Short mmCIF file of C-alpha atoms in Angstrom, two decimals:
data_model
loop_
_atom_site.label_atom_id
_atom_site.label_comp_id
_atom_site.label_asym_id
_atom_site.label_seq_id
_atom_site.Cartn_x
_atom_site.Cartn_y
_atom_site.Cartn_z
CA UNK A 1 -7.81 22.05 14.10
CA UNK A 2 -10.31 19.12 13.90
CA UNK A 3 -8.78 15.86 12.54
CA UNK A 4 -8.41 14.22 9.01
CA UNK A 5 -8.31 11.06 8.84
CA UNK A 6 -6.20 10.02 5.84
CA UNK A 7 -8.04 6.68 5.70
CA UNK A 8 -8.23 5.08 2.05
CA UNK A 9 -5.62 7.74 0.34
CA UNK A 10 -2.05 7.14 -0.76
CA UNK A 11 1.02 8.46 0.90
CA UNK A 12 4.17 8.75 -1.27
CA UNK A 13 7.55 9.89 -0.78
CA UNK A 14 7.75 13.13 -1.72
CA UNK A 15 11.74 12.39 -2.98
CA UNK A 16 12.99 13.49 0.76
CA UNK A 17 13.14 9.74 2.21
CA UNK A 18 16.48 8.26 0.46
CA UNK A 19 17.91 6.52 2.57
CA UNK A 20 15.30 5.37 4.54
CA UNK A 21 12.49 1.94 4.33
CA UNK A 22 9.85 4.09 2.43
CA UNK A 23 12.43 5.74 -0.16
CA UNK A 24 10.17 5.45 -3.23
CA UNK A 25 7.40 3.87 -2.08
CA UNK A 26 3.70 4.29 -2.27
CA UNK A 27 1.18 2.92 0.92
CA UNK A 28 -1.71 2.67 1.00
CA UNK A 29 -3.39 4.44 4.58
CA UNK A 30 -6.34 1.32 5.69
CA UNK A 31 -6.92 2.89 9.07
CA UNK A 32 -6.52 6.19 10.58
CA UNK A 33 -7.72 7.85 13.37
CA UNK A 34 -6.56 9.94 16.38
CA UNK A 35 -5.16 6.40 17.79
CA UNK A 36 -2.97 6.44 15.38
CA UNK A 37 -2.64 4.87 11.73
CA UNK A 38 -2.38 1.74 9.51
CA UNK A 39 -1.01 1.22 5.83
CA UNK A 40 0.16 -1.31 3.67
CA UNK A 41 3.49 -0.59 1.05
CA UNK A 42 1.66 -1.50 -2.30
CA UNK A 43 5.21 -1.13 -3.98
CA UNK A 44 7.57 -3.07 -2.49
CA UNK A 45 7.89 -6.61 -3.63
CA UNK A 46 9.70 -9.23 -1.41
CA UNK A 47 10.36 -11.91 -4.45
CA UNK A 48 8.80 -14.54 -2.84
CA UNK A 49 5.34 -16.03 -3.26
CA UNK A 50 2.70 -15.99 -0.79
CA UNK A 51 3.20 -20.06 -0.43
CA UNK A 52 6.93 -19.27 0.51
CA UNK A 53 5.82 -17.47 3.28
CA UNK A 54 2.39 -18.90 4.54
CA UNK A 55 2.09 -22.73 4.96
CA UNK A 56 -2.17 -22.83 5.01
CA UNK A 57 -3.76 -24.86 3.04
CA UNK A 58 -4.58 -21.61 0.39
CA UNK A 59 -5.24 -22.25 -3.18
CA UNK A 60 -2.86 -22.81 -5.62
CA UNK A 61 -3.51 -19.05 -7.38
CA UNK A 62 -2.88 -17.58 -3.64
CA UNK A 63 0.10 -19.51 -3.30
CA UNK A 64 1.47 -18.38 -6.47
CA UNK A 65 1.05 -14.62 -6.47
CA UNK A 66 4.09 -12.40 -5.04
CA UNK A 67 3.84 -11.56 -1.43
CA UNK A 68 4.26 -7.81 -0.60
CA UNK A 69 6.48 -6.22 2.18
CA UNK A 70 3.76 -4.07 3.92
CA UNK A 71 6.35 -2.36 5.91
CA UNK A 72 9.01 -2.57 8.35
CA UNK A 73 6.83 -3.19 11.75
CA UNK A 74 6.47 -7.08 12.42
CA UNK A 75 7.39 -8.70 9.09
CA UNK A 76 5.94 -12.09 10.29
CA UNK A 77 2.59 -10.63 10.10
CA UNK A 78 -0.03 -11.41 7.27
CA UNK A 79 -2.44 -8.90 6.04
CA UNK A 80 -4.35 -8.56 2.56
CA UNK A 81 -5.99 -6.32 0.74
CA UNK A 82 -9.14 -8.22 -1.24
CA UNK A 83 -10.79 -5.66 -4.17
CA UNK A 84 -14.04 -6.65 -5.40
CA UNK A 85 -17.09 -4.62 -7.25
CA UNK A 86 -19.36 -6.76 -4.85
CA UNK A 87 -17.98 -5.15 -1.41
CA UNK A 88 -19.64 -1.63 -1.88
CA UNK A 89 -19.39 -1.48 1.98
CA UNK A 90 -15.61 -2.27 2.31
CA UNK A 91 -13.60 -0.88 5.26
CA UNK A 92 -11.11 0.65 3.99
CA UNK A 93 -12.73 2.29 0.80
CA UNK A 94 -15.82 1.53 -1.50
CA UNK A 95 -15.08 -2.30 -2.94
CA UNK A 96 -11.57 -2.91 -0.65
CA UNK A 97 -11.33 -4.67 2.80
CA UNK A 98 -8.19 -5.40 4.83
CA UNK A 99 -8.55 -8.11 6.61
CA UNK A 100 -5.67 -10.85 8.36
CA UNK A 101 -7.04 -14.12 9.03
CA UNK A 102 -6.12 -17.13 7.15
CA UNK A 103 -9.35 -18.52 7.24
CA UNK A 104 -10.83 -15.97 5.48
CA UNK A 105 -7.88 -15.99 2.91
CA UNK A 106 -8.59 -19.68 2.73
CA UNK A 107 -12.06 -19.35 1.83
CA UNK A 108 -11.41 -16.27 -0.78
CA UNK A 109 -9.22 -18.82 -2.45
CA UNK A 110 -12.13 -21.00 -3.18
CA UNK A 111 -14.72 -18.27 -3.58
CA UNK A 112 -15.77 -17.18 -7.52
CA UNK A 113 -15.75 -13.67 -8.90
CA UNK A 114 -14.44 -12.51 -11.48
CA UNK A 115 -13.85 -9.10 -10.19
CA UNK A 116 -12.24 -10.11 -6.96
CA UNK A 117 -8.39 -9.01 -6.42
CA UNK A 118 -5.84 -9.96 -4.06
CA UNK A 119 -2.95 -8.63 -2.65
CA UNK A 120 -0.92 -10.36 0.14
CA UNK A 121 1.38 -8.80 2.61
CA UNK A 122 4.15 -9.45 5.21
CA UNK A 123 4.31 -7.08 7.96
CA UNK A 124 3.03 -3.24 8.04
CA UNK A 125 3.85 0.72 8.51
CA UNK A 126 2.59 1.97 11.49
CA UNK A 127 2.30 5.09 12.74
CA UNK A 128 1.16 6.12 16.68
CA UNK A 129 -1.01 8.86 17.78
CA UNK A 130 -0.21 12.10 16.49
CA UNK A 131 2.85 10.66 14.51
CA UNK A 132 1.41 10.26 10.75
CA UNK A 133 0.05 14.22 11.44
CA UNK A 134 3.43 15.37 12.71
CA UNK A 135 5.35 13.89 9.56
CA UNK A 136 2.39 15.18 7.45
CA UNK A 137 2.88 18.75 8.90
CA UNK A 138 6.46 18.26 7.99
CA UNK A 139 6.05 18.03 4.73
CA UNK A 140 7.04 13.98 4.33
CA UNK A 141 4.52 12.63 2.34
CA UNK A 142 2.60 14.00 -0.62
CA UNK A 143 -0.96 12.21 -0.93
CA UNK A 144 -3.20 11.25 -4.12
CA UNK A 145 -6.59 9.28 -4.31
CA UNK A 146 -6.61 5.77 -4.02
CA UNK A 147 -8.49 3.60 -6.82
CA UNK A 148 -8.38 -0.13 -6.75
CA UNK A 149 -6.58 0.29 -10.21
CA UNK A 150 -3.57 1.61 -8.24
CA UNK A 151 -3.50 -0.49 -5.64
CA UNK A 152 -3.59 -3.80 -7.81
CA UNK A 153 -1.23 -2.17 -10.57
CA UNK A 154 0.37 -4.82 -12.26
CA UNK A 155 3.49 -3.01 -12.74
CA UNK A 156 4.15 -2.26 -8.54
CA UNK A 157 7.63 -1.03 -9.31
CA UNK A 158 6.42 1.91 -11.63
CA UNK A 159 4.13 2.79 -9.22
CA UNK A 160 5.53 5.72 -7.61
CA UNK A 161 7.03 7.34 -10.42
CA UNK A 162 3.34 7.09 -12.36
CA UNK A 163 1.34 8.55 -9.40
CA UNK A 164 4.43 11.17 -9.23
CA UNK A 165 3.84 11.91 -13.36
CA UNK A 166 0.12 11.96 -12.98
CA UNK A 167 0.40 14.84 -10.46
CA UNK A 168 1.61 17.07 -12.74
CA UNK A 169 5.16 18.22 -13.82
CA UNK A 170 6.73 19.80 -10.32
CA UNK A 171 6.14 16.29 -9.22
CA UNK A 172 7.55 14.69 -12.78
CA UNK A 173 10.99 16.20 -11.66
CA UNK A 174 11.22 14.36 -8.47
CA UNK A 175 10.30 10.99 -10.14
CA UNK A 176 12.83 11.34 -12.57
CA UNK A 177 15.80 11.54 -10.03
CA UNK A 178 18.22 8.63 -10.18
CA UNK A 179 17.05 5.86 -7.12
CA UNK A 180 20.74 7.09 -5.94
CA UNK A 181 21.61 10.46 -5.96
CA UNK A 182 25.33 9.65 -5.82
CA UNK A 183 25.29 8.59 -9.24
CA UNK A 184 23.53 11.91 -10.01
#
């Protein structure tokens, strides 16, 4: 079987991962190939701003939006995720790049357009070669489209139970299980 990259889709718990970092959440794949794979959690928010946890000398909107837990694989390390309708050539889909150097960040902050987005992260999910196919094959994740609207939702923490509801109503069930099942 030739391979699929899952590159710019969404992976989300398919309601089989309690218990585990990705219970709930939603990532977003940014690389993917037979090396193995990439992705950012756009769901989980660490509470902190992006100033708490990166001393450059970013702009005071960078500094203030929440920083993102990307996933549980080196937690000190920065990537974003910067949306705008003026990147048609992106790299990880139409209008979105992932990038992680500072400087870059640091010149974003003082950049213009009104139709640029930013999402910060600490740390990422990664997955080596053959891995992401073999929990794929198992049935672990369910996928959907990406769009930058999902990605940048304002509401992160309704975000898997709205791509869930959008997919129809087998998948309406699952979001509407209580976060713990003991209390079911």
């Amino acid at each position: 079987m030739a391979f699929k990259s899952l590159k710019g889709k969404l992976l989300l718990d398919n309601g089989r991962l309690h218990g585990s970092f990705f219970h709930r959440s939603v990532l977003l794949i940014c690389q993917h190939d037979p090396d193995g794979a990439f992705g950012l959690v756009l769901n989980r928010q660490t509470g902190r701003t992006v100033g708490d946890g990166l001393t450059a000398n970013l702009s005071e909107t960078i500094k203030a939006q929440e920083l993102f837990l990307g996933g549980p694989v080196q937690p000190q390390a920065m990537s974003y995720l910067h949306g705008d309708e003026f990147l048609p050539d992106a790299n990880v889909m139409p209008h979105l790049n992932l990038n992680h150097s500072i400087e870059e960040l640091v010149d974003l902050g003082d950049a213009f357009s009104s139709t640029q987005r930013l999402k910060v992260f600490a740390g990422y999910s990664g997955w080596s070669p053959g891995q992401l196919e073999d929990e794929m094959k198992r049935d672990t994740w369910l996928t959907h489209p990406a769009s930058l609207e999902l990605v940048f939702c304002q509401r992160p923490e309704e975000l898997w139970a709205m791509i869930l509801k959008l997919k129809g109503w087998k998948y309406r069930l699952i979001s509407q299980q209580p976060g713990d099942l003991s209390a079911n």
